[in-house]
Amino acid sequence: MTTTTAPRPTANRRAWTMLALGVAAQAAGTLVVSAPALLIPSLHAHGMPLPAAGLLAAAPTFGMVLTLIAWGAITDRFGERAVIAGGLVLTTLAVAAAWAAAGDTVLLGLAFLAAGMTSASTNAASGRVVVGWFPKERRGLAMGIRQMSQPLGVTLAAVTVPQLAETAGVRASLVLPVALCAVLALLCAVGIANPPRPSRETAAAEQVANPYRSGGFLWRIHAVSVLLVVPQFTLSTYGLVWLVGLGWPTGAAGLLVGGAQFVGAIGRILVGAWSDRVASRVGPLRIVALSAAVVMGVLALVDATHLAAGAVFLVVATSVTVADNGLAYTSVAEAAGPFWSGRALGAQNTGQFIAASAVGPGVGALVAGLGFAASFSIVAVLPLLALPLVPRSDRSHD
């Protein structure tokens, strides 16, 4: 048992304020990263080849992969307030550069790359500030709410960027990301406070030591998350295509896929609250992994047998396959401790982004060669492989 001079966090009004600012900051970062992909129709209509537009769309994600761990290390050293507010200032400048470079493909791509590199600051730091301000018995719920930032950012991008780009041009579609990041940079600079934590001088040795060298817990959680992100992105990437293949109109299928993402976001909150109630992250994580295998297998059966109500099964499967994110994220932060959680969360996100980027071409090749039923069956094996990797008990430096 560790004794420190830092007071134990309580879920007071200040903690909820930190959560609200963290969600808003992460949503703004997600808006920035999502925007280029939604510009593809407009860019292509104005003469840009699809491969070039696709590279532009991938630039922010690649930028994030390059800097996530570095931002985490900076957060561990200087705290969340400086990283979130400063990162949003840099993101504002990067998106403003994209606005200025809208007529030059190379410069626009470099600006989007820089926007991804800077917006990665909100990923590790916003999760770390939530973990720091909430007590352990409320962190699952808080981190589940924090995970709402991604669908919020994607939705905001989806309802603004394509329409503005089509009616007023690429520059007009980037005004909202610039303004939102600038406003939130100011709000976070004023409103975010670094959580109470022990100093390095007063902390116990195990809190300061590198947690990756003291056991395999973090490595196992990272590996589990990489395996479980594949079903999640399989459905978010190809769910629309699958529904259209079942005879759904494209518009209706798009609405259903979007709605399923929000149902999944609510599910993350409920699963987080469940982990608080049972005082365990890895126990629910194991059940979610098994459930993900089951629902992907059910989708394969639905496709093979042409069962009715495919949409219902897709909504259920989407909800299940996103439920692990908050659990794993909270587990990583608690296991890494106050001096390593930024880097650990950066590593967690990096692994997931790399795996997610392989889903598009990888699962696409499977679907083209084998069809959806076989592809869903193959994807269902990955959560089963994750099961033995889930640690038997939680690890925490609280």
C-alpha positions as a printed NumPy array, in Angstrom:
array([[  0.   ,   0.   ,   0.   ],
       [  1.39 ,   3.373,  -1.069],
       [  1.398,   6.458,   1.129],
       [  1.798,   9.894,  -0.465],
       [  1.205,  13.474,   0.478],
       [ -1.3  ,  14.029,  -2.328],
       [ -4.951,  14.179,  -1.255],
       [ -7.274,  11.513,  -2.573],
       [ -9.405,  12.909,  -5.418],
       [-13.141,  13.206,  -4.931],
       [-15.808,  13.557,  -7.635],
       [-16.736,  17.125,  -6.723],
       [-17.921,  19.96 ,  -8.955],
       [-14.354,  20.739,  -9.988],
       [-13.828,  17.177, -11.17 ],
       [-16.929,  17.356, -13.367],
       [-15.701,  20.68 , -14.779],
       [-12.407,  19.015, -15.716],
       [-14.368,  16.214, -17.371],
       [-16.494,  18.665, -19.382],
       [-13.422,  20.563, -20.577],
       [-11.623,  17.302, -21.382],
       [-14.564,  16.049, -23.446],
       [-14.821,  19.37 , -25.301],
       [-11.083,  19.477, -26.003],
       [-11.041,  15.899, -27.272],
       [-14.139,  16.542, -29.417],
       [-12.414,  19.541, -31.001],
       [ -9.372,  17.416, -31.768],
       [-11.598,  14.723, -33.279],
       [-13.338,  17.348, -35.42 ],
       [ -9.969,  18.426, -36.805],
       [ -8.816,  14.867, -37.54 ],
       [-12.17 ,  13.886, -39.109],
       [-12.557,  16.933, -41.348],
       [-10.116,  16.005, -44.167],
       [-11.854,  12.691, -44.904],
       [-15.162,  14.525, -45.237],
       [-13.577,  16.91 , -47.749],
       [-12.867,  14.09 , -50.221],
       [-16.085,  14.573, -52.305],
       [-15.486,  18.315, -52.651],
       [-11.782,  17.958, -53.413],
       [-12.454,  15.237, -55.981],
       [-15.227,  17.284, -57.6  ],
       [-12.738,  20.109, -58.065],
       [-10.268,  17.901, -59.889],
       [ -8.152,  16.256, -57.199],
       [ -7.527,  12.565, -57.946],
       [ -8.996,  10.179, -55.381],
       [ -5.601,   8.743, -54.334],
       [ -4.367,  12.263, -53.529],
       [ -7.577,  13.075, -51.649],
       [ -7.193,   9.825, -49.733],
       [ -3.65 ,  10.759, -48.717],
       [ -4.912,  14.105, -47.453],
       [ -7.589,  12.318, -45.437],
       [ -4.987,  10.008, -43.878],
       [ -2.52 ,  12.782, -43.048],
       [ -3.989,  13.802, -39.648],
       [ -4.183,  10.212, -38.398],
       [ -0.59 ,   9.589, -39.454],
       [  0.415,  12.766, -37.658],
       [ -1.249,  11.553, -34.476],
       [  0.586,   8.235, -34.603],
       [  3.882,  10.131, -34.851],
       [  3.33 ,  12.253, -31.748],
       [  0.971,  10.491, -29.314],
       [  3.694,   9.029, -27.107],
       [  5.696,  12.261, -27.214],
       [  2.671,  14.275, -26.077],
       [  2.152,  11.753, -23.305],
       [  5.727,  12.216, -22.13 ],
       [  5.292,  16.   , -22.165],
       [  2.095,  15.604, -20.137],
       [  3.904,  13.48 , -17.562],
       [  6.545,  16.186, -17.27 ],
       [  4.554,  19.429, -17.424],
       [  0.951,  18.477, -16.605],
       [ -2.367,  18.406, -18.429],
       [ -3.226,  22.109, -18.449],
       [ -0.173,  23.158, -20.441],
       [ -0.493,  20.287, -22.898],
       [ -4.222,  20.601, -23.598],
       [ -4.285,  24.394, -23.853],
       [ -0.942,  24.638, -25.645],
       [ -1.8  ,  21.769, -27.977],
       [ -5.073,  23.425, -28.939],
       [ -3.226,  26.668, -29.699],
       [ -0.882,  24.762, -32.003],
       [ -3.838,  22.932, -33.564],
       [ -5.543,  26.275, -34.223],
       [ -2.43 ,  27.488, -36.027],
       [ -2.133,  24.251, -38.025],
       [ -5.75 ,  24.38 , -39.207],
       [ -5.35 ,  28.081, -39.993],
       [ -2.364,  27.078, -42.135],
       [ -4.583,  24.53 , -43.893],
       [ -7.107,  27.31 , -44.526],
       [ -4.381,  29.434, -46.094],
       [ -3.021,  26.512, -48.156],
       [ -6.366,  25.353, -49.519],
       [ -5.272,  25.9  , -53.124],
       [ -2.024,  23.907, -52.877],
       [ -2.292,  20.137, -52.443],
       [  1.2  ,  19.626, -50.986],
       [  0.962,  22.474, -48.499],
       [ -2.571,  21.439, -47.55 ],
       [ -1.37 ,  17.904, -46.849],
       [  1.494,  19.176, -44.698],
       [ -0.902,  21.404, -42.772],
       [ -3.264,  18.482, -42.146],
       [ -0.295,  16.378, -41.024],
       [  0.682,  19.117, -38.578],
       [ -2.924,  19.376, -37.378],
       [ -2.905,  15.671, -36.544],
       [  0.452,  15.944, -34.779],
       [ -0.783,  18.818, -32.608],
       [ -4.32 ,  17.562, -31.946],
       [ -2.85 ,  14.349, -30.497],
       [ -2.119,  16.454, -27.42 ],
       [ -5.733,  16.23 , -26.297],
       [ -5.853,  12.42 , -26.48 ],
       [ -3.496,  11.413, -23.702],
       [ -3.827,  14.599, -21.66 ],
       [ -7.639,  14.726, -21.531],
       [ -7.859,  11.143, -20.34 ],
       [ -5.094,  11.712, -17.818],
       [ -6.787,  14.748, -16.289],
       [-10.029,  12.768, -15.847],
       [ -8.214,   9.902, -14.142],
       [ -6.405,  12.355, -11.897],
       [ -9.475,  14.253, -10.722],
       [-11.889,  11.348, -10.184],
       [-11.608,   8.775,  -7.399],
       [-11.097,   5.195,  -8.436],
       [-14.699,   4.23 ,  -7.661],
       [-16.015,   6.821, -10.168],
       [-13.369,   6.652, -12.893],
       [-15.099,   4.031, -15.005],
       [-18.171,   6.227, -15.349],
       [-16.096,   9.363, -15.914],
       [-13.936,   7.745, -18.577],
       [-17.028,   6.318, -20.257],
       [-18.397,   9.854, -20.509],
       [-15.033,  11.078, -21.751],
       [-15.264,   8.537, -24.594],
       [-18.34 ,  10.437, -25.845],
       [-15.913,  13.02 , -27.228],
       [-15.106,  10.936, -30.304],
       [-18.678,  10.498, -31.624],
       [-19.406,  14.121, -30.742],
       [-16.443,  15.324, -32.783],
       [-17.214,  13.021, -35.703],
       [-20.861,  14.066, -35.723],
       [-19.99 ,  17.766, -35.607],
       [-17.632,  17.269, -38.524],
       [-20.191,  15.243, -40.485],
       [-22.959,  17.837, -40.203],
       [-20.774,  20.861, -41.036],
       [-17.695,  20.091, -43.122],
       [-19.177,  18.456, -46.277],
       [-22.043,  20.936, -46.544],
       [-19.827,  24.006, -46.119],
       [-17.218,  22.644, -48.514],
       [-19.877,  21.993, -51.158],
       [-21.597,  25.351, -50.859],
       [-18.758,  27.715, -49.955],
       [-15.473,  25.885, -50.544],
       [-12.789,  24.141, -48.489],
       [-11.765,  27.29 , -46.646],
       [-15.284,  27.842, -45.313],
       [-15.383,  24.281, -43.948],
       [-12.244,  24.938, -41.873],
       [-13.524,  28.061, -40.135],
       [-15.391,  26.136, -37.43 ],
       [-12.397,  23.932, -36.478],
       [-10.186,  27.025, -36.223],
       [-12.706,  28.939, -34.113],
       [-13.583,  25.995, -31.858],
       [ -9.954,  25.1  , -31.149],
       [ -9.119,  28.737, -30.413],
       [-12.035,  29.175, -27.998],
       [-11.324,  25.902, -26.214],
       [ -7.632,  26.708, -25.933],
       [ -8.615,  29.803, -23.944],
       [-11.226,  27.976, -21.855],
       [ -8.831,  25.127, -21.026],
       [ -5.998,  27.519, -20.177],
       [ -8.289,  29.237, -17.682],
       [-10.415,  26.322, -16.479],
       [ -8.203,  23.236, -16.351],
       [ -6.185,  22.576, -13.216],
       [ -3.637,  19.802, -12.927],
       [ -4.886,  17.084, -10.53 ],
       [ -3.362,  16.803,  -7.05 ],
       [ -0.479,  14.378,  -7.302],
       [  2.592,  13.577,  -5.247],
       [  5.899,  15.114,  -6.221],
       [  8.702,  12.853,  -7.395],
       [ 10.507,  13.519,  -4.143],
       [  7.62 ,  12.318,  -1.957],
       [  6.29 ,   9.534,  -4.216],
       [  6.906,   5.88 ,  -3.522],
       [  9.558,   4.167,  -5.626],
       [  7.056,   1.966,  -7.481],
       [  5.116,   5.033,  -8.633],
       [  8.175,   6.606, -10.237],
       [  9.61 ,   3.394, -11.699],
       [  8.959,   2.437, -15.321],
       [  5.797,   0.239, -15.155],
       [  6.727,  -1.531, -18.398],
       [  9.747,  -3.063, -16.681],
       [  7.955,  -4.291, -13.577],
       [  5.608,  -6.747, -15.294],
       [  3.584,  -7.476, -18.388],
       [  0.277,  -5.895, -17.345],
       [  0.457,  -2.85 , -19.612],
       [  1.816,  -4.824, -22.554],
       [ -1.085,  -7.272, -22.238],
       [ -3.717,  -4.523, -22.101],
       [ -2.171,  -2.856, -25.16 ],
       [ -2.253,  -6.161, -27.051],
       [ -5.855,  -6.828, -26.03 ],
       [ -6.887,  -3.384, -27.244],
       [ -5.147,  -3.843, -30.595],
       [ -7.052,  -7.088, -31.156],
       [-10.381,  -5.647, -30.024],
       [-10.131,  -2.51 , -32.138],
       [-10.339,  -4.588, -35.326],
       [-14.009,  -5.64 , -34.86 ],
       [-14.857,  -2.065, -33.864],
       [-13.372,  -0.512, -37.   ],
       [-14.616,  -3.335, -39.196],
       [-18.175,  -2.323, -38.358],
       [-17.598,   1.429, -38.474],
       [-15.84 ,   1.103, -41.847],
       [-17.921,  -1.567, -43.567],
       [-21.216,  -1.545, -41.691],
       [-22.693,   0.856, -44.245],
       [-21.501,  -1.279, -47.157],
       [-22.943,  -4.395, -45.536],
       [-26.368,  -2.82 , -45.011],
       [-26.485,  -1.539, -48.597],
       [-25.669,  -5.066, -49.731],
       [-28.666,  -6.279, -47.73 ],
       [-30.872,  -3.893, -49.698],
       [-30.896,  -0.797, -47.503],
       [-30.961,   2.644, -49.185],
       [-27.651,   4.413, -48.685],
       [-29.172,   7.348, -46.797],
       [-31.075,   5.145, -44.366],
       [-28.047,   2.91 , -43.877],
       [-25.894,   5.949, -43.081],
       [-28.372,   7.156, -40.47 ],
       [-28.458,   3.718, -38.866],
       [-24.663,   3.459, -38.723],
       [-24.465,   6.916, -37.162],
       [-27.174,   6.051, -34.658],
       [-25.406,   2.814, -33.787],
       [-22.261,   4.765, -32.95 ],
       [-24.184,   6.867, -30.442],
       [-25.823,   3.813, -28.922],
       [-22.313,   2.436, -28.541],
       [-21.191,   5.646, -26.842],
       [-23.973,   5.262, -24.274],
       [-22.888,   1.665, -23.844],
       [-19.373,   2.814, -22.958],
       [-20.792,   4.912, -20.134],
       [-22.834,   2.   , -18.805],
       [-19.891,  -0.405, -18.994],
       [-17.707,   2.14 , -17.205],
       [-20.268,   2.472, -14.433],
       [-20.449,  -1.335, -14.251],
       [-16.67 ,  -1.535, -13.764],
       [-16.965,   0.966, -10.893],
       [-19.701,  -1.117,  -9.29 ],
       [-17.753,  -4.378,  -9.426],
       [-14.455,  -2.593,  -8.619],
       [-12.683,  -4.152, -11.578],
       [-11.667,  -3.153, -15.112],
       [-10.241,  -6.447, -16.335],
       [-13.271,  -8.545, -15.297],
       [-15.714,  -6.578, -17.48 ],
       [-13.028,  -6.332, -20.183],
       [-12.869, -10.12 , -20.381],
       [-16.664, -10.356, -20.728],
       [-16.685,  -7.646, -23.412],
       [-14.005,  -9.511, -25.38 ],
       [-16.03 , -12.718, -25.312],
       [-19.175, -10.808, -26.263],
       [-17.386,  -9.19 , -29.205],
       [-16.508, -12.626, -30.562],
       [-20.117, -13.735, -30.174],
       [-21.676, -10.724, -31.912],
       [-19.255, -10.901, -34.848],
       [-20.085, -14.582, -35.193],
       [-23.799, -13.729, -35.137],
       [-23.303, -11.144, -37.89 ],
       [-21.541, -13.785, -39.973],
       [-24.528, -16.098, -39.446],
       [-26.976, -13.328, -40.347],
       [-25.126, -12.666, -43.589],
       [-24.795, -16.33 , -44.502],
       [-28.435, -17.201, -43.809],
       [-30.021, -13.866, -44.824],
       [-31.811, -13.613, -41.51 ],
       [-34.172, -10.699, -41.019],
       [-33.475,  -7.8  , -38.674],
       [-29.843,  -7.456, -39.758],
       [-29.952,  -3.811, -38.687],
       [-30.789,  -4.765, -35.11 ],
       [-27.863,  -7.155, -34.958],
       [-25.555,  -4.473, -36.379],
       [-26.585,  -1.961, -33.692],
       [-26.004,  -4.553, -30.955],
       [-22.651,  -5.592, -32.42 ],
       [-21.514,  -1.979, -32.759],
       [-22.398,  -1.297, -29.124],
       [-20.509,  -4.349, -27.89 ],
       [-17.378,  -3.861, -29.993],
       [-16.78 ,  -0.294, -28.759],
       [-17.4  ,  -1.094, -25.094],
       [-13.805,  -2.075, -24.312],
       [-12.244,   1.324, -25.048],
       [-12.987,   3.071, -21.758],
       [-12.214,  -0.014, -19.695],
       [ -8.782,  -0.504, -21.239],
       [ -8.007,   3.21 , -21.159],
       [ -8.83 ,   3.5  , -17.47 ],
       [ -6.92 ,   0.326, -16.675],
       [ -3.813,   1.607, -18.451],
       [ -3.903,   4.94 , -16.617],
       [ -4.355,   3.311, -13.218],
       [ -1.616,   0.754, -13.804],
       [  0.871,   3.275, -15.159],
       [  0.501,   5.649, -12.224],
       [  0.798,   9.451, -12.085],
       [  4.32 ,   9.655, -13.524],
       [  3.867,   7.34 , -16.515],
       [  0.186,   7.503, -17.46 ],
       [  0.703,  10.086, -20.213],
       [  3.221,   7.93 , -22.057],
       [  1.221,   4.768, -21.411],
       [ -1.982,   6.308, -22.76 ],
       [ -0.042,   7.582, -25.76 ],
       [  1.227,   4.065, -26.414],
       [ -2.3  ,   2.704, -25.986],
       [ -3.682,   5.075, -28.609],
       [ -0.754,   4.544, -30.962],
       [ -1.287,   0.795, -31.073],
       [ -4.994,   1.208, -31.678],
       [ -4.518,   3.756, -34.461],
       [ -2.002,   1.544, -36.239],
       [ -4.327,  -1.462, -36.035],
       [ -7.327,   0.611, -37.094],
       [ -5.469,   1.92 , -40.138],
       [ -4.941,  -1.679, -41.3  ],
       [ -8.641,  -2.521, -41.081],
       [ -9.672,  -0.647, -44.224],
       [ -7.393,  -2.415, -46.711],
       [ -7.166,  -5.68 , -44.762],
       [-10.85 ,  -6.347, -44.178],
       [-11.627,  -4.849, -47.584],
       [ -9.446,  -7.512, -49.203],
       [-11.164, -10.213, -47.139],
       [-14.629,  -9.013, -48.14 ],
       [-13.644,  -8.79 , -51.808],
       [-12.208, -12.295, -51.79 ],
       [-14.407, -14.194, -49.328],
       [-17.557, -12.154, -48.717],
       [-18.921, -10.669, -45.518],
       [-19.887, -13.892, -43.755],
       [-16.371, -15.352, -43.902],
       [-14.792, -11.969, -43.135],
       [-16.927, -11.459, -40.03 ],
       [-16.051, -14.996, -38.928],
       [-12.328, -14.317, -39.265],
       [-12.636, -11.036, -37.366],
       [-14.553, -12.873, -34.624],
       [-11.436, -14.937, -33.899],
       [ -9.442, -11.884, -32.782],
       [-11.454, -11.222, -29.578],
       [-11.039, -14.911, -28.744],
       [ -7.268, -14.484, -29.084],
       [ -7.527, -11.494, -26.752],
       [ -9.229, -13.459, -23.97 ],
       [ -6.152, -15.241, -22.551],
       [ -4.201, -11.968, -22.715],
       [ -6.57 , -10.119, -20.365],
       [ -4.825, -10.016, -16.955],
       [ -6.478, -11.933, -14.132],
       [ -6.516,  -8.973, -11.76 ],
       [ -6.27 ,  -5.205, -11.895],
       [ -3.146,  -3.271, -11.184],
       [ -3.211,   0.221,  -9.702],
       [ -0.784,   2.75 ,  -8.233],
       [ -3.507,   4.573,  -6.277]])
